[in-house]
């Protein structure tokens, strides 16, 4: 174990009690047994590891969807004409829109202000005439508060208009006759194929993201609380007067929560596989190994902040701030880091979640791509060593 | 009168407990502000740059024109020019590029003959949302290319001229949406966590029992626990508001008093939930778990992350019970749309009902489980 050098370094001319000697399997076993009893006796630990994942899966799986459909829009028809009716009909047929036809802009604005519609397409009274002249302006307004949705809506409206225009065919140019048809003009069409997730299922990236959240909660938050509680209640001091060594205490704390975390991983993966049909294209072994590394980082960090703060309230707030929030916002799990400014991207490098998200998305959806797996795992391994070393130093057997 | 004095003493004690310790003072005020800043920068669905590679089999004037638009967009960064199909997979697999644009060798010919020429785009779908956004950008670029190509080749502009406008957020910036939403989000998290943890801490340390043998009545203890949290919540709200206005320069369209009124109602509702959780938890760990189990659904079903209208119908009905839904709606309305008190009435009355119920239930639970 890498804790020996730190533990053997005497602060005094004489090594403090309990720091010498080897790690005793019997002592570690009884510490783990004690920890397990505590976990079993406070059902909330098991709940954090097992109930919370299921609950989050249900929420993510059934309630979260970033797809936009059935957008209520107001179609303002200032004057009823064949072209305007035809265009309004195109919106009614689209699966993306639920149109409401009104006859004045004022009505549409009122609907928009009351949040009854999210967009307005204004067809002017002169629409039919303008169209015949080949130049019909069309006002398209979207409710922009939810910017992402607004942008997607704009795209859909433009798409619907483009389809309508192409189906209707080009108006005849002035001077064009049957003998002298307007020239055909080519256009470019995008054919897209989305690899690893051709149907663009948002579950495909939400489930790997969920694994990160759950591992972070069990690893960092739960451990931080548990260890801080021992400091707060003085039970750690009670342990110090026994022959137990620091390294043994840390192992005793780590092992049970490690298995709780891995249980959460198993649950989430199974649920993702069987409830939401998220594929696991990489190998189970790689997934387990990489996840174990991340869990060690999270556990190490959790133990570190609890030893540094020795206060449950502060430890839990810090754990939330330094692990859970970065796992949500700075990991690329929902919000892609490519959208963030450079400074934020650089900051994100110090949080382990970023490497784990990249690792998981690849292992789940792309397979064993070693050029992604190896650097990310290396980063996680280095962080795990760092935090355990730091914790070992902080958890010296002293009272102040 | 006597009761008021006692409550005042309790509030004072509670504020001391939270603010006396330097680290605890720090964790109450600094993290929310850091969160807001980080959130403002990181929580965006827009892409600042997209790495891509080109496999141009045509190498014609037309293909060059199209590709020039990608490079000139300021978003797409060309990382590689491929000469064969085999090069595509490794680039995408290793995340060196998000997408590969492939132009077949008959591109220009097809285009000039007046037909539809395909451009193949292969995108990395590991984050399908990112892929969708990038494809959207590409579609926009191709649409303008088409329009210009048409104009150049028969001198006729397209018959329809859509004039897009976005109200309340003209440049469609995600930040304008997220930061005001943050006010409600932080309020919820902090109210539930601070209230439930502070009761659980007293219980865990046994000081709650000491309080109960004093002349304080359970109701007074409850008020003494809630008001400091509400006060802290108001200070945090003001902090976030200040960052939104001064740092991110998001224009505030409404009346601040209206916003504070709505937030106040939301604070009351949230404190009720925090007290309920504290009534049933014996330890801080249980309080934190209870907090998580309630914050998550409140937040996720609020419409901040994904629009409520996207959710299944049955879940949409559930969101009517969620105070956070109304809080998000009213902060956006007041902040960005300049809504008046009357405009946000549809958000206020359900929230008032929820607050009344949550506080009543909390009071009765508190009396039963704590006293």
mmCIF file with all atom_site columns, N, CA and C in Angstrom, chain A residues 167-215:
data_model
loop_
_atom_site.group_PDB
_atom_site.id
_atom_site.type_symbol
_atom_site.label_atom_id
_atom_site.label_alt_id
_atom_site.label_comp_id
_atom_site.label_asym_id
_atom_site.label_entity_id
_atom_site.label_seq_id
_atom_site.pdbx_PDB_ins_code
_atom_site.Cartn_x
_atom_site.Cartn_y
_atom_site.Cartn_z
_atom_site.occupancy
_atom_site.B_iso_or_equiv
_atom_site.pdbx_formal_charge
_atom_site.auth_seq_id
_atom_site.auth_comp_id
_atom_site.auth_asym_id
_atom_site.auth_atom_id
_atom_site.pdbx_PDB_model_num
ATOM 1   N N  . UNK A 1 167 ? -42.474 22.471 -52.574 1.00 0.00 ? 167 UNK A N  1
ATOM 2   C CA . UNK A 1 167 ? -43.592 21.689 -53.088 1.00 0.00 ? 167 UNK A CA 1
ATOM 3   C C  . UNK A 1 167 ? -44.499 22.522 -53.982 1.00 0.00 ? 167 UNK A C  1
ATOM 4   N N  . UNK A 1 168 ? -44.611 23.769 -53.599 1.00 0.00 ? 168 UNK A N  1
ATOM 5   C CA . UNK A 1 168 ? -45.490 24.635 -54.357 1.00 0.00 ? 168 UNK A CA 1
ATOM 6   C C  . UNK A 1 168 ? -44.866 24.943 -55.721 1.00 0.00 ? 168 UNK A C  1
ATOM 7   N N  . UNK A 1 169 ? -43.573 24.788 -55.764 1.00 0.00 ? 169 UNK A N  1
ATOM 8   C CA . UNK A 1 169 ? -42.876 25.077 -57.014 1.00 0.00 ? 169 UNK A CA 1
ATOM 9   C C  . UNK A 1 169 ? -42.597 26.550 -57.130 1.00 0.00 ? 169 UNK A C  1
ATOM 10  N N  . UNK A 1 170 ? -41.692 26.852 -58.014 1.00 0.00 ? 170 UNK A N  1
ATOM 11  C CA . UNK A 1 170 ? -41.315 28.244 -58.177 1.00 0.00 ? 170 UNK A CA 1
ATOM 12  C C  . UNK A 1 170 ? -42.385 29.016 -58.938 1.00 0.00 ? 170 UNK A C  1
ATOM 13  N N  . UNK A 1 171 ? -42.601 30.239 -58.536 1.00 0.00 ? 171 UNK A N  1
ATOM 14  C CA . UNK A 1 171 ? -43.526 31.053 -59.333 1.00 0.00 ? 171 UNK A CA 1
ATOM 15  C C  . UNK A 1 171 ? -42.886 31.315 -60.686 1.00 0.00 ? 171 UNK A C  1
ATOM 16  N N  . UNK A 1 172 ? -43.722 31.511 -61.645 1.00 0.00 ? 172 UNK A N  1
ATOM 17  C CA . UNK A 1 172 ? -43.146 31.768 -62.963 1.00 0.00 ? 172 UNK A CA 1
ATOM 18  C C  . UNK A 1 172 ? -42.502 33.127 -62.985 1.00 0.00 ? 172 UNK A C  1
ATOM 19  N N  . UNK A 1 173 ? -41.389 33.169 -63.630 1.00 0.00 ? 173 UNK A N  1
ATOM 20  C CA . UNK A 1 173 ? -40.711 34.459 -63.702 1.00 0.00 ? 173 UNK A CA 1
ATOM 21  C C  . UNK A 1 173 ? -41.429 35.329 -64.696 1.00 0.00 ? 173 UNK A C  1
ATOM 22  N N  . UNK A 1 174 ? -41.396 36.600 -64.464 1.00 0.00 ? 174 UNK A N  1
ATOM 23  C CA . UNK A 1 174 ? -41.990 37.475 -65.469 1.00 0.00 ? 174 UNK A CA 1
ATOM 24  C C  . UNK A 1 174 ? -41.296 37.205 -66.800 1.00 0.00 ? 174 UNK A C  1
ATOM 25  N N  . UNK A 1 175 ? -42.055 36.998 -67.801 1.00 0.00 ? 175 UNK A N  1
ATOM 26  C CA . UNK A 1 175 ? -41.464 36.767 -69.115 1.00 0.00 ? 175 UNK A CA 1
ATOM 27  C C  . UNK A 1 175 ? -41.249 35.311 -69.423 1.00 0.00 ? 175 UNK A C  1
ATOM 28  N N  . UNK A 1 176 ? -41.361 34.470 -68.410 1.00 0.00 ? 176 UNK A N  1
ATOM 29  C CA . UNK A 1 176 ? -41.165 33.057 -68.693 1.00 0.00 ? 176 UNK A CA 1
ATOM 30  C C  . UNK A 1 176 ? -42.448 32.488 -69.286 1.00 0.00 ? 176 UNK A C  1
ATOM 31  N N  . UNK A 1 177 ? -42.330 31.737 -70.317 1.00 0.00 ? 177 UNK A N  1
ATOM 32  C CA . UNK A 1 177 ? -43.504 31.138 -70.959 1.00 0.00 ? 177 UNK A CA 1
ATOM 33  C C  . UNK A 1 177 ? -43.263 29.650 -71.075 1.00 0.00 ? 177 UNK A C  1
ATOM 34  N N  . UNK A 1 178 ? -44.223 28.948 -71.604 1.00 0.00 ? 178 UNK A N  1
ATOM 35  C CA . UNK A 1 178 ? -44.071 27.504 -71.738 1.00 0.00 ? 178 UNK A CA 1
ATOM 36  C C  . UNK A 1 178 ? -42.891 27.160 -72.640 1.00 0.00 ? 178 UNK A C  1
ATOM 37  N N  . UNK A 1 179 ? -42.648 28.013 -73.639 1.00 0.00 ? 179 UNK A N  1
ATOM 38  C CA . UNK A 1 179 ? -41.535 27.714 -74.546 1.00 0.00 ? 179 UNK A CA 1
ATOM 39  C C  . UNK A 1 179 ? -40.200 28.083 -73.917 1.00 0.00 ? 179 UNK A C  1
ATOM 40  N N  . UNK A 1 180 ? -40.263 29.005 -72.986 1.00 0.00 ? 180 UNK A N  1
ATOM 41  C CA . UNK A 1 180 ? -39.029 29.517 -72.426 1.00 0.00 ? 180 UNK A CA 1
ATOM 42  C C  . UNK A 1 180 ? -39.044 29.322 -70.908 1.00 0.00 ? 180 UNK A C  1
ATOM 43  N N  . UNK A 1 181 ? -38.895 28.069 -70.431 1.00 0.00 ? 181 UNK A N  1
ATOM 44  C CA . UNK A 1 181 ? -39.037 27.819 -68.997 1.00 0.00 ? 181 UNK A CA 1
ATOM 45  C C  . UNK A 1 181 ? -37.843 28.373 -68.223 1.00 0.00 ? 181 UNK A C  1
ATOM 46  N N  . UNK A 1 182 ? -38.058 28.735 -66.978 1.00 0.00 ? 182 UNK A N  1
ATOM 47  C CA . UNK A 1 182 ? -36.927 29.220 -66.198 1.00 0.00 ? 182 UNK A CA 1
ATOM 48  C C  . UNK A 1 182 ? -35.927 28.082 -66.013 1.00 0.00 ? 182 UNK A C  1
ATOM 49  N N  . UNK A 1 183 ? -34.652 28.408 -65.915 1.00 0.00 ? 183 UNK A N  1
ATOM 50  C CA . UNK A 1 183 ? -33.645 27.351 -65.800 1.00 0.00 ? 183 UNK A CA 1
ATOM 51  C C  . UNK A 1 183 ? -33.799 26.603 -64.475 1.00 0.00 ? 183 UNK A C  1
ATOM 52  N N  . UNK A 1 184 ? -33.479 25.326 -64.496 1.00 0.00 ? 184 UNK A N  1
ATOM 53  C CA . UNK A 1 184 ? -33.486 24.543 -63.265 1.00 0.00 ? 184 UNK A CA 1
ATOM 54  C C  . UNK A 1 184 ? -32.248 24.909 -62.452 1.00 0.00 ? 184 UNK A C  1
ATOM 55  N N  . UNK A 1 185 ? -32.445 25.065 -61.174 1.00 0.00 ? 185 UNK A N  1
ATOM 56  C CA . UNK A 1 185 ? -31.304 25.404 -60.344 1.00 0.00 ? 185 UNK A CA 1
ATOM 57  C C  . UNK A 1 185 ? -31.104 24.305 -59.309 1.00 0.00 ? 185 UNK A C  1
ATOM 58  N N  . UNK A 1 186 ? -29.879 23.874 -59.198 1.00 0.00 ? 186 UNK A N  1
ATOM 59  C CA . UNK A 1 186 ? -29.595 22.806 -58.257 1.00 0.00 ? 186 UNK A CA 1
ATOM 60  C C  . UNK A 1 186 ? -29.550 23.316 -56.827 1.00 0.00 ? 186 UNK A C  1
ATOM 61  N N  . UNK A 1 187 ? -29.618 22.393 -55.878 1.00 0.00 ? 187 UNK A N  1
ATOM 62  C CA . UNK A 1 187 ? -29.457 22.801 -54.494 1.00 0.00 ? 187 UNK A CA 1
ATOM 63  C C  . UNK A 1 187 ? -28.738 21.696 -53.741 1.00 0.00 ? 187 UNK A C  1
ATOM 64  N N  . UNK A 1 188 ? -28.198 22.071 -52.613 1.00 0.00 ? 188 UNK A N  1
ATOM 65  C CA . UNK A 1 188 ? -27.446 21.111 -51.804 1.00 0.00 ? 188 UNK A CA 1
ATOM 66  C C  . UNK A 1 188 ? -28.337 20.608 -50.682 1.00 0.00 ? 188 UNK A C  1
ATOM 67  N N  . UNK A 1 189 ? -28.268 19.320 -50.447 1.00 0.00 ? 189 UNK A N  1
ATOM 68  C CA . UNK A 1 189 ? -29.045 18.762 -49.353 1.00 0.00 ? 189 UNK A CA 1
ATOM 69  C C  . UNK A 1 189 ? -28.095 18.032 -48.410 1.00 0.00 ? 189 UNK A C  1
ATOM 70  N N  . UNK A 1 190 ? -28.324 18.229 -47.125 1.00 0.00 ? 190 UNK A N  1
ATOM 71  C CA . UNK A 1 190 ? -27.457 17.572 -46.153 1.00 0.00 ? 190 UNK A CA 1
ATOM 72  C C  . UNK A 1 190 ? -28.012 16.190 -45.841 1.00 0.00 ? 190 UNK A C  1
ATOM 73  N N  . UNK A 1 191 ? -27.164 15.196 -46.000 1.00 0.00 ? 191 UNK A N  1
ATOM 74  C CA . UNK A 1 191 ? -27.552 13.850 -45.567 1.00 0.00 ? 191 UNK A CA 1
ATOM 75  C C  . UNK A 1 191 ? -26.743 13.554 -44.334 1.00 0.00 ? 191 UNK A C  1
ATOM 76  N N  . UNK A 1 192 ? -27.393 13.472 -43.198 1.00 0.00 ? 192 UNK A N  1
ATOM 77  C CA . UNK A 1 192 ? -26.574 13.283 -42.007 1.00 0.00 ? 192 UNK A CA 1
ATOM 78  C C  . UNK A 1 192 ? -26.718 11.874 -41.472 1.00 0.00 ? 192 UNK A C  1
ATOM 79  N N  . UNK A 1 193 ? -25.617 11.356 -40.985 1.00 0.00 ? 193 UNK A N  1
ATOM 80  C CA . UNK A 1 193 ? -25.670 10.104 -40.245 1.00 0.00 ? 193 UNK A CA 1
ATOM 81  C C  . UNK A 1 193 ? -25.003 10.342 -38.919 1.00 0.00 ? 193 UNK A C  1
ATOM 82  N N  . UNK A 1 194 ? -25.707 10.027 -37.860 1.00 0.00 ? 194 UNK A N  1
ATOM 83  C CA . UNK A 1 194 ? -25.136 10.243 -36.544 1.00 0.00 ? 194 UNK A CA 1
ATOM 84  C C  . UNK A 1 194 ? -24.637 8.910  -36.030 1.00 0.00 ? 194 UNK A C  1
ATOM 85  N N  . UNK A 1 195 ? -23.355 8.823  -35.916 1.00 0.00 ? 195 UNK A N  1
ATOM 86  C CA . UNK A 1 195 ? -22.752 7.574  -35.466 1.00 0.00 ? 195 UNK A CA 1
ATOM 87  C C  . UNK A 1 195 ? -23.049 7.310  -34.000 1.00 0.00 ? 195 UNK A C  1
ATOM 88  N N  . UNK A 1 196 ? -23.064 6.069  -33.629 1.00 0.00 ? 196 UNK A N  1
ATOM 89  C CA . UNK A 1 196 ? -23.237 5.582  -32.258 1.00 0.00 ? 196 UNK A CA 1
ATOM 90  C C  . UNK A 1 196 ? -24.650 5.803  -31.730 1.00 0.00 ? 196 UNK A C  1
ATOM 91  N N  . UNK A 1 197 ? -25.415 6.668  -32.398 1.00 0.00 ? 197 UNK A N  1
ATOM 92  C CA . UNK A 1 197 ? -26.749 6.961  -31.877 1.00 0.00 ? 197 UNK A CA 1
ATOM 93  C C  . UNK A 1 197 ? -27.562 7.549  -33.019 1.00 0.00 ? 197 UNK A C  1
ATOM 94  N N  . UNK A 1 198 ? -27.867 6.707  -33.990 1.00 0.00 ? 198 UNK A N  1
ATOM 95  C CA . UNK A 1 198 ? -28.449 7.252  -35.210 1.00 0.00 ? 198 UNK A CA 1
ATOM 96  C C  . UNK A 1 198 ? -29.837 7.818  -34.990 1.00 0.00 ? 198 UNK A C  1
ATOM 97  N N  . UNK A 1 199 ? -30.565 7.265  -34.012 1.00 0.00 ? 199 UNK A N  1
ATOM 98  C CA . UNK A 1 199 ? -31.913 7.770  -33.775 1.00 0.00 ? 199 UNK A CA 1
ATOM 99  C C  . UNK A 1 199 ? -31.891 9.006  -32.888 1.00 0.00 ? 199 UNK A C  1
ATOM 100 N N  . UNK A 1 200 ? -30.697 9.445  -32.463 1.00 0.00 ? 200 UNK A N  1
ATOM 101 C CA . UNK A 1 200 ? -30.530 10.607 -31.587 1.00 0.00 ? 200 UNK A CA 1
ATOM 102 C C  . UNK A 1 200 ? -31.369 10.476 -30.320 1.00 0.00 ? 200 UNK A C  1
ATOM 103 N N  . UNK A 1 201 ? -31.333 9.311  -29.726 1.00 0.00 ? 201 UNK A N  1
ATOM 104 C CA . UNK A 1 201 ? -32.021 9.069  -28.457 1.00 0.00 ? 201 UNK A CA 1
ATOM 105 C C  . UNK A 1 201 ? -31.299 9.831  -27.363 1.00 0.00 ? 201 UNK A C  1
ATOM 106 N N  . UNK A 1 202 ? -32.002 10.695 -26.633 1.00 0.00 ? 202 UNK A N  1
ATOM 107 C CA . UNK A 1 202 ? -31.253 11.394 -25.576 1.00 0.00 ? 202 UNK A CA 1
ATOM 108 C C  . UNK A 1 202 ? -30.921 10.446 -24.417 1.00 0.00 ? 202 UNK A C  1
ATOM 109 N N  . UNK A 1 203 ? -31.656 9.337  -24.283 1.00 0.00 ? 203 UNK A N  1
ATOM 110 C CA . UNK A 1 203 ? -31.308 8.362  -23.233 1.00 0.00 ? 203 UNK A CA 1
ATOM 111 C C  . UNK A 1 203 ? -29.879 7.865  -23.375 1.00 0.00 ? 203 UNK A C  1
ATOM 112 N N  . UNK A 1 204 ? -29.430 7.806  -24.616 1.00 0.00 ? 204 UNK A N  1
ATOM 113 C CA . UNK A 1 204 ? -28.100 7.252  -24.855 1.00 0.00 ? 204 UNK A CA 1
ATOM 114 C C  . UNK A 1 204 ? -27.015 8.037  -24.147 1.00 0.00 ? 204 UNK A C  1
ATOM 115 N N  . UNK A 1 205 ? -27.177 9.325  -24.008 1.00 0.00 ? 205 UNK A N  1
ATOM 116 C CA . UNK A 1 205 ? -26.131 10.023 -23.257 1.00 0.00 ? 205 UNK A CA 1
ATOM 117 C C  . UNK A 1 205 ? -26.578 10.384 -21.848 1.00 0.00 ? 205 UNK A C  1
ATOM 118 N N  . UNK A 1 206 ? -27.855 10.309 -21.579 1.00 0.00 ? 206 UNK A N  1
ATOM 119 C CA . UNK A 1 206 ? -28.289 10.599 -20.211 1.00 0.00 ? 206 UNK A CA 1
ATOM 120 C C  . UNK A 1 206 ? -27.940 9.450  -19.262 1.00 0.00 ? 206 UNK A C  1
ATOM 121 N N  . UNK A 1 207 ? -28.045 8.208  -19.734 1.00 0.00 ? 207 UNK A N  1
ATOM 122 C CA . UNK A 1 207 ? -27.757 7.088  -18.829 1.00 0.00 ? 207 UNK A CA 1
ATOM 123 C C  . UNK A 1 207 ? -26.279 7.046  -18.408 1.00 0.00 ? 207 UNK A C  1
ATOM 124 N N  . UNK A 1 208 ? -25.325 7.156  -19.344 1.00 0.00 ? 208 UNK A N  1
ATOM 125 C CA . UNK A 1 208 ? -23.931 7.242  -18.878 1.00 0.00 ? 208 UNK A CA 1
ATOM 126 C C  . UNK A 1 208 ? -23.721 8.423  -17.932 1.00 0.00 ? 208 UNK A C  1
ATOM 127 N N  . UNK A 1 209 ? -24.392 9.541  -18.207 1.00 0.00 ? 209 UNK A N  1
ATOM 128 C CA . UNK A 1 209 ? -24.262 10.705 -17.333 1.00 0.00 ? 209 UNK A CA 1
ATOM 129 C C  . UNK A 1 209 ? -24.776 10.411 -15.935 1.00 0.00 ? 209 UNK A C  1
ATOM 130 N N  . UNK A 1 210 ? -25.848 9.652  -15.908 1.00 0.00 ? 210 UNK A N  1
ATOM 131 C CA . UNK A 1 210 ? -26.451 9.291  -14.642 1.00 0.00 ? 210 UNK A CA 1
ATOM 132 C C  . UNK A 1 210 ? -25.503 8.448  -13.794 1.00 0.00 ? 210 UNK A C  1
ATOM 133 N N  . UNK A 1 211 ? -24.777 7.551  -14.472 1.00 0.00 ? 211 UNK A N  1
ATOM 134 C CA . UNK A 1 211 ? -23.801 6.729  -13.756 1.00 0.00 ? 211 UNK A CA 1
ATOM 135 C C  . UNK A 1 211 ? -22.816 7.645  -13.029 1.00 0.00 ? 211 UNK A C  1
ATOM 136 N N  . UNK A 1 212 ? -22.384 8.699  -13.713 1.00 0.00 ? 212 UNK A N  1
ATOM 137 C CA . UNK A 1 212 ? -21.433 9.625  -13.098 1.00 0.00 ? 212 UNK A CA 1
ATOM 138 C C  . UNK A 1 212 ? -22.030 10.264 -11.853 1.00 0.00 ? 212 UNK A C  1
ATOM 139 N N  . UNK A 1 213 ? -23.280 10.722 -11.966 1.00 0.00 ? 213 UNK A N  1
ATOM 140 C CA . UNK A 1 213 ? -23.913 11.381 -10.820 1.00 0.00 ? 213 UNK A CA 1
ATOM 141 C C  . UNK A 1 213 ? -24.003 10.429 -9.631  1.00 0.00 ? 213 UNK A C  1
ATOM 142 N N  . UNK A 1 214 ? -24.403 9.204  -9.896  1.00 0.00 ? 214 UNK A N  1
ATOM 143 C CA . UNK A 1 214 ? -24.606 8.254  -8.804  1.00 0.00 ? 214 UNK A CA 1
ATOM 144 C C  . UNK A 1 214 ? -23.287 7.882  -8.145  1.00 0.00 ? 214 UNK A C  1
ATOM 145 N N  . UNK A 1 215 ? -22.277 7.640  -8.967  1.00 0.00 ? 215 UNK A N  1
ATOM 146 C CA . UNK A 1 215 ? -20.958 7.317  -8.397  1.00 0.00 ? 215 UNK A CA 1
ATOM 147 C C  . UNK A 1 215 ? -20.448 8.491  -7.575  1.00 0.00 ? 215 UNK A C  1
#
